[in-house]
Amino acid sequence: MSSIRWKVTFIITRQRSKSKCYQQPFLLEVDPDEYILDCIERIWAFHDRSLTFRHACHHSTCGACGMRVNGVEKLTCITAIRSVTQDGGTVHIEPLRNFPVLSDLVVDMSTFFLRLEQVNAATVLPLQEACLPGEIKDQPVIESGQYERLVDCIECGLCISACPTALTSSSYQGPATLAAIQQGCQPGNQPFQILLADHEDGVWRCHSAYECSAVCPSNVDPAARIMNLRRRILTQHIRSLFSRQPEEAKNE
Amino acid sequence: MSLTNKPHVIIIGAGFTGCATAHDLALRGFDITVVERGEIASGTSGRTHGLLHSGARYCVNDPEAALECIEENATLRKIARPCIEFNGGIFIALDESDLAYADSFIEGINSCHIQVNELKPAHVLAQEPNLNPHILAAYAVPDGAFDPLRLALAFAATSKENGAHFLLHHEVQELMVDGQGNICGVKTWDRHADRKIDIKGDMVVNATGAWAGQIAGLAGVRVPVIPTPGVMVAYNQRLVQHVINRLNVPGDGDIVLPQRRMSVIGTTSFTVEDVDYIPVTDEQIRLMYERACALVPAIRQAHQRGAYMSARPLIGSSVQGRSLSRTFKCYDHQESDGVTGFVTITGGKATTCRAMAEKTADLVCRKLGILAECRTKEMELTSYRKFYLYGYS
């Protein structure tokens, strides 16, 4: 942080339940290295106590504070003012898209959590399995015991908000869920999740816009995982063409 | 709100304590409404360091808190496993003053029955190559890291399964008082819809942590809670696997905690009056950086990812900051102030939230004449995601 101060106008999209939304400006004096979420909390504390927003950990582990900042999905607790505007500039804050708005910046993510729960998305994994596909697993080799960590996906919903396919199809499983299936399932091992993925609302609905990976604040790279899952499913289909099941053979 | 003839308890605050208390009381058959002006864990709870304490940090100066921690550490690992990275912690000595603390540390740790293993410095460095190589002594303890929001949500989700209601973004503005001066409910402002809602209850539990003094003030009673914030800085690389503690009297910036892909250093300790917004200052961030580099020099190659502040609710006495106990206290305002229908729970650590809830629920049961045993010690919590599946209230 520095001693420099900028004047920045925050234009926040406001909405009370069921009434029309409107935009409200707040002029703030900020430190350019301050995080957006801290400014929003300040607006609530000193300017308008009716402002509603979600937040908890303030350091990108909980995924509660996702919003659209100047039209781009951001985890506001780790987004510095400097990275989105300049002195005298404006910052537009909107709720995430593709979720129903409860009020102001708070959206209803219940369907999103339901989908993750349905596929039993992992929360904690052994260190070696918690990495990106193809990522070099260079953790020190320990002779005794194994380490674990909370997985990369913080379930913030930014990928759903950025996804043009989710915008047009509410039944689409969405990047986070498909990424969780990719991470949790070996082919042939968990048929239920693979069936969900190998479906018109699964990996085949994705139009490869890659917006999910562009906005993901947490290294999940859902788009790459979706492509990887497609490859695995296709491989399985092609293999099954050449190796008929014993039952099928009997029926002929 | 209450559609049954079960006693209705209103809990103010959906941080760790409020959510855990909702879980405990719902299991004991109460009708529960939790009112929270923000979101789940949007105050102190969300902004905790995320350290699942073994109690080792407090074993010398604050054995009461240490004993609570080690017991609850084991319990949380049993009931809330999906929210926890459990890789253990290491206390390291880097200078003579650290070494001089070792004897009292071992004595304290043994008297609190915390499992400890002395490690050879070479062995520690083989496991944790990013640590300061000048380690003089090292001890392994059962520390861990947790995800704060998910831990609170897991308690809240389980309480919902047992019938509890949550009113988020409902700010308590007044306490309702009956003709005899008893607290009989809360007047809230629903910030989603901008309307006022009154909720009647048989008992109001003030579980607002650092804000407990303010809510108690609405009832005209005093709670000696001293909001004591500390700063945390998160870096963008996971440089250690164990929680790294400096082997010395608890001080500023002496814990580096691995969490997801990050390393989080904390913390400081000072007191404030207003807890609604506490700025993070440059000096504190610089101090954390220096301290973090002393423990894990590789932090120099990492970048700051976040910096945040949270206000511990410490129970006041004549001493200041670091010397205040981390234990918790439950106040029966009938006993202390002659106000019935109102209890306050505050103090404590995230690690001890279940025990705090148990004690509060015991008190509520006693006061309402309900005979029910606490069942939260063994019962595994449901998936935190289910909090959202049961609707938003």
JSON list of N, CA, C and O in Angstrom, two decimals, chain B residues 165-188:
[
{"chain": "B", "resi": 165, "resn": "HIS", "atom": "N", "xyz": [-34.40, -21.90, 11.57]},
{"chain": "B", "resi": 165, "resn": "HIS", "atom": "CA", "xyz": [-34.59, -20.91, 10.50]},
{"chain": "B", "resi": 165, "resn": "HIS", "atom": "C", "xyz": [-33.47, -19.88, 10.59]},
{"chain": "B", "resi": 165, "resn": "HIS", "atom": "O", "xyz": [-33.06, -19.50, 11.68]},
{"chain": "B", "resi": 166, "resn": "PHE", "atom": "N", "xyz": [-33.04, -19.40, 9.43]},
{"chain": "B", "resi": 166, "resn": "PHE", "atom": "CA", "xyz": [-32.02, -18.35, 9.39]},
{"chain": "B", "resi": 166, "resn": "PHE", "atom": "C", "xyz": [-32.58, -17.14, 8.67]},
{"chain": "B", "resi": 166, "resn": "PHE", "atom": "O", "xyz": [-33.08, -17.26, 7.56]},
{"chain": "B", "resi": 167, "resn": "LEU", "atom": "N", "xyz": [-32.51, -15.99, 9.30]},
{"chain": "B", "resi": 167, "resn": "LEU", "atom": "CA", "xyz": [-32.90, -14.74, 8.66]},
{"chain": "B", "resi": 167, "resn": "LEU", "atom": "C", "xyz": [-31.64, -13.93, 8.46]},
{"chain": "B", "resi": 167, "resn": "LEU", "atom": "O", "xyz": [-31.16, -13.24, 9.37]},
{"chain": "B", "resi": 168, "resn": "LEU", "atom": "N", "xyz": [-31.05, -14.05, 7.25]},
{"chain": "B", "resi": 168, "resn": "LEU", "atom": "CA", "xyz": [-29.83, -13.29, 6.96]},
{"chain": "B", "resi": 168, "resn": "LEU", "atom": "C", "xyz": [-30.22, -11.89, 6.51]},
{"chain": "B", "resi": 168, "resn": "LEU", "atom": "O", "xyz": [-31.33, -11.66, 6.04]},
{"chain": "B", "resi": 169, "resn": "HIS", "atom": "N", "xyz": [-29.29, -10.97, 6.62]},
{"chain": "B", "resi": 169, "resn": "HIS", "atom": "CA", "xyz": [-29.53, -9.57, 6.28]},
{"chain": "B", "resi": 169, "resn": "HIS", "atom": "C", "xyz": [-30.70, -8.99, 7.06]},
{"chain": "B", "resi": 169, "resn": "HIS", "atom": "O", "xyz": [-31.43, -8.15, 6.56]},
{"chain": "B", "resi": 170, "resn": "HIS", "atom": "N", "xyz": [-30.90, -9.48, 8.26]},
{"chain": "B", "resi": 170, "resn": "HIS", "atom": "CA", "xyz": [-31.90, -8.94, 9.19]},
{"chain": "B", "resi": 170, "resn": "HIS", "atom": "C", "xyz": [-31.14, -8.35, 10.37]},
{"chain": "B", "resi": 170, "resn": "HIS", "atom": "O", "xyz": [-30.51, -9.09, 11.13]},
{"chain": "B", "resi": 171, "resn": "GLU", "atom": "N", "xyz": [-31.18, -7.05, 10.49]},
{"chain": "B", "resi": 171, "resn": "GLU", "atom": "CA", "xyz": [-30.42, -6.39, 11.55]},
{"chain": "B", "resi": 171, "resn": "GLU", "atom": "C", "xyz": [-31.31, -6.15, 12.77]},
{"chain": "B", "resi": 171, "resn": "GLU", "atom": "O", "xyz": [-32.40, -5.59, 12.64]},
{"chain": "B", "resi": 172, "resn": "VAL", "atom": "N", "xyz": [-30.83, -6.59, 13.93]},
{"chain": "B", "resi": 172, "resn": "VAL", "atom": "CA", "xyz": [-31.60, -6.35, 15.16]},
{"chain": "B", "resi": 172, "resn": "VAL", "atom": "C", "xyz": [-31.44, -4.88, 15.55]},
{"chain": "B", "resi": 172, "resn": "VAL", "atom": "O", "xyz": [-30.32, -4.39, 15.74]},
{"chain": "B", "resi": 173, "resn": "GLN", "atom": "N", "xyz": [-32.57, -4.17, 15.66]},
{"chain": "B", "resi": 173, "resn": "GLN", "atom": "CA", "xyz": [-32.51, -2.75, 16.01]},
{"chain": "B", "resi": 173, "resn": "GLN", "atom": "C", "xyz": [-32.94, -2.50, 17.44]},
{"chain": "B", "resi": 173, "resn": "GLN", "atom": "O", "xyz": [-32.47, -1.56, 18.07]},
{"chain": "B", "resi": 174, "resn": "GLU", "atom": "N", "xyz": [-33.86, -3.35, 17.93]},
{"chain": "B", "resi": 174, "resn": "GLU", "atom": "CA", "xyz": [-34.32, -3.19, 19.31]},
{"chain": "B", "resi": 174, "resn": "GLU", "atom": "C", "xyz": [-34.63, -4.56, 19.87]},
{"chain": "B", "resi": 174, "resn": "GLU", "atom": "O", "xyz": [-34.93, -5.49, 19.12]},
{"chain": "B", "resi": 175, "resn": "LEU", "atom": "N", "xyz": [-34.60, -4.67, 21.19]},
{"chain": "B", "resi": 175, "resn": "LEU", "atom": "CA", "xyz": [-35.08, -5.89, 21.84]},
{"chain": "B", "resi": 175, "resn": "LEU", "atom": "C", "xyz": [-36.49, -5.60, 22.33]},
{"chain": "B", "resi": 175, "resn": "LEU", "atom": "O", "xyz": [-36.79, -4.49, 22.79]},
{"chain": "B", "resi": 176, "resn": "MET", "atom": "N", "xyz": [-37.38, -6.59, 22.20]},
{"chain": "B", "resi": 176, "resn": "MET", "atom": "CA", "xyz": [-38.76, -6.39, 22.66]},
{"chain": "B", "resi": 176, "resn": "MET", "atom": "C", "xyz": [-38.83, -6.70, 24.15]},
{"chain": "B", "resi": 176, "resn": "MET", "atom": "O", "xyz": [-38.24, -7.66, 24.62]},
{"chain": "B", "resi": 177, "resn": "VAL", "atom": "N", "xyz": [-39.56, -5.86, 24.87]},
{"chain": "B", "resi": 177, "resn": "VAL", "atom": "CA", "xyz": [-39.65, -6.01, 26.32]},
{"chain": "B", "resi": 177, "resn": "VAL", "atom": "C", "xyz": [-41.12, -6.15, 26.69]},
{"chain": "B", "resi": 177, "resn": "VAL", "atom": "O", "xyz": [-41.96, -5.39, 26.20]},
{"chain": "B", "resi": 178, "resn": "ASP", "atom": "N", "xyz": [-41.45, -7.13, 27.53]},
{"chain": "B", "resi": 178, "resn": "ASP", "atom": "CA", "xyz": [-42.85, -7.27, 27.94]},
{"chain": "B", "resi": 178, "resn": "ASP", "atom": "C", "xyz": [-43.13, -6.36, 29.14]},
{"chain": "B", "resi": 178, "resn": "ASP", "atom": "O", "xyz": [-42.25, -5.64, 29.61]},
{"chain": "B", "resi": 179, "resn": "GLY", "atom": "N", "xyz": [-44.39, -6.42, 29.65]},
{"chain": "B", "resi": 179, "resn": "GLY", "atom": "CA", "xyz": [-44.80, -5.51, 30.72]},
{"chain": "B", "resi": 179, "resn": "GLY", "atom": "C", "xyz": [-43.96, -5.61, 31.98]},
{"chain": "B", "resi": 179, "resn": "GLY", "atom": "O", "xyz": [-43.88, -4.66, 32.76]},
{"chain": "B", "resi": 180, "resn": "GLN", "atom": "N", "xyz": [-43.33, -6.77, 32.17]},
{"chain": "B", "resi": 180, "resn": "GLN", "atom": "CA", "xyz": [-42.55, -6.94, 33.41]},
{"chain": "B", "resi": 180, "resn": "GLN", "atom": "C", "xyz": [-41.06, -6.69, 33.21]},
{"chain": "B", "resi": 180, "resn": "GLN", "atom": "O", "xyz": [-40.25, -7.00, 34.08]},
{"chain": "B", "resi": 181, "resn": "GLY", "atom": "N", "xyz": [-40.72, -6.15, 32.05]},
{"chain": "B", "resi": 181, "resn": "GLY", "atom": "CA", "xyz": [-39.32, -5.83, 31.81]},
{"chain": "B", "resi": 181, "resn": "GLY", "atom": "C", "xyz": [-38.50, -7.01, 31.32]},
{"chain": "B", "resi": 181, "resn": "GLY", "atom": "O", "xyz": [-37.27, -6.95, 31.28]},
{"chain": "B", "resi": 182, "resn": "ASN", "atom": "N", "xyz": [-39.17, -8.12, 30.92]},
{"chain": "B", "resi": 182, "resn": "ASN", "atom": "CA", "xyz": [-38.43, -9.27, 30.40]},
{"chain": "B", "resi": 182, "resn": "ASN", "atom": "C", "xyz": [-38.22, -9.12, 28.89]},
{"chain": "B", "resi": 182, "resn": "ASN", "atom": "O", "xyz": [-39.09, -8.62, 28.20]},
{"chain": "B", "resi": 183, "resn": "ILE", "atom": "N", "xyz": [-37.10, -9.62, 28.41]},
{"chain": "B", "resi": 183, "resn": "ILE", "atom": "CA", "xyz": [-36.86, -9.61, 26.97]},
{"chain": "B", "resi": 183, "resn": "ILE", "atom": "C", "xyz": [-37.72, -10.71, 26.35]},
{"chain": "B", "resi": 183, "resn": "ILE", "atom": "O", "xyz": [-37.68, -11.87, 26.78]},
{"chain": "B", "resi": 184, "resn": "CYS", "atom": "N", "xyz": [-38.50, -10.37, 25.34]},
{"chain": "B", "resi": 184, "resn": "CYS", "atom": "CA", "xyz": [-39.41, -11.37, 24.77]},
{"chain": "B", "resi": 184, "resn": "CYS", "atom": "C", "xyz": [-39.33, -11.43, 23.25]},
{"chain": "B", "resi": 184, "resn": "CYS", "atom": "O", "xyz": [-40.20, -11.99, 22.60]},
{"chain": "B", "resi": 185, "resn": "GLY", "atom": "N", "xyz": [-38.30, -10.84, 22.66]},
{"chain": "B", "resi": 185, "resn": "GLY", "atom": "CA", "xyz": [-38.17, -10.93, 21.22]},
{"chain": "B", "resi": 185, "resn": "GLY", "atom": "C", "xyz": [-37.25, -9.85, 20.68]},
{"chain": "B", "resi": 185, "resn": "GLY", "atom": "O", "xyz": [-36.59, -9.13, 21.44]},
{"chain": "B", "resi": 186, "resn": "VAL", "atom": "N", "xyz": [-37.19, -9.79, 19.33]},
{"chain": "B", "resi": 186, "resn": "VAL", "atom": "CA", "xyz": [-36.32, -8.79, 18.70]},
{"chain": "B", "resi": 186, "resn": "VAL", "atom": "C", "xyz": [-37.09, -8.06, 17.61]},
{"chain": "B", "resi": 186, "resn": "VAL", "atom": "O", "xyz": [-37.97, -8.62, 16.96]},
{"chain": "B", "resi": 187, "resn": "LYS", "atom": "N", "xyz": [-36.76, -6.79, 17.43]},
{"chain": "B", "resi": 187, "resn": "LYS", "atom": "CA", "xyz": [-37.30, -6.02, 16.31]},
{"chain": "B", "resi": 187, "resn": "LYS", "atom": "C", "xyz": [-36.19, -5.91, 15.28]},
{"chain": "B", "resi": 187, "resn": "LYS", "atom": "O", "xyz": [-35.11, -5.40, 15.58]},
{"chain": "B", "resi": 188, "resn": "THR", "atom": "N", "xyz": [-36.45, -6.42, 14.08]},
{"chain": "B", "resi": 188, "resn": "THR", "atom": "CA", "xyz": [-35.38, -6.44, 13.08]},
{"chain": "B", "resi": 188, "resn": "THR", "atom": "C", "xyz": [-35.75, -5.61, 11.86]},
{"chain": "B", "resi": 188, "resn": "THR", "atom": "O", "xyz": [-36.92, -5.35, 11.59]}
]
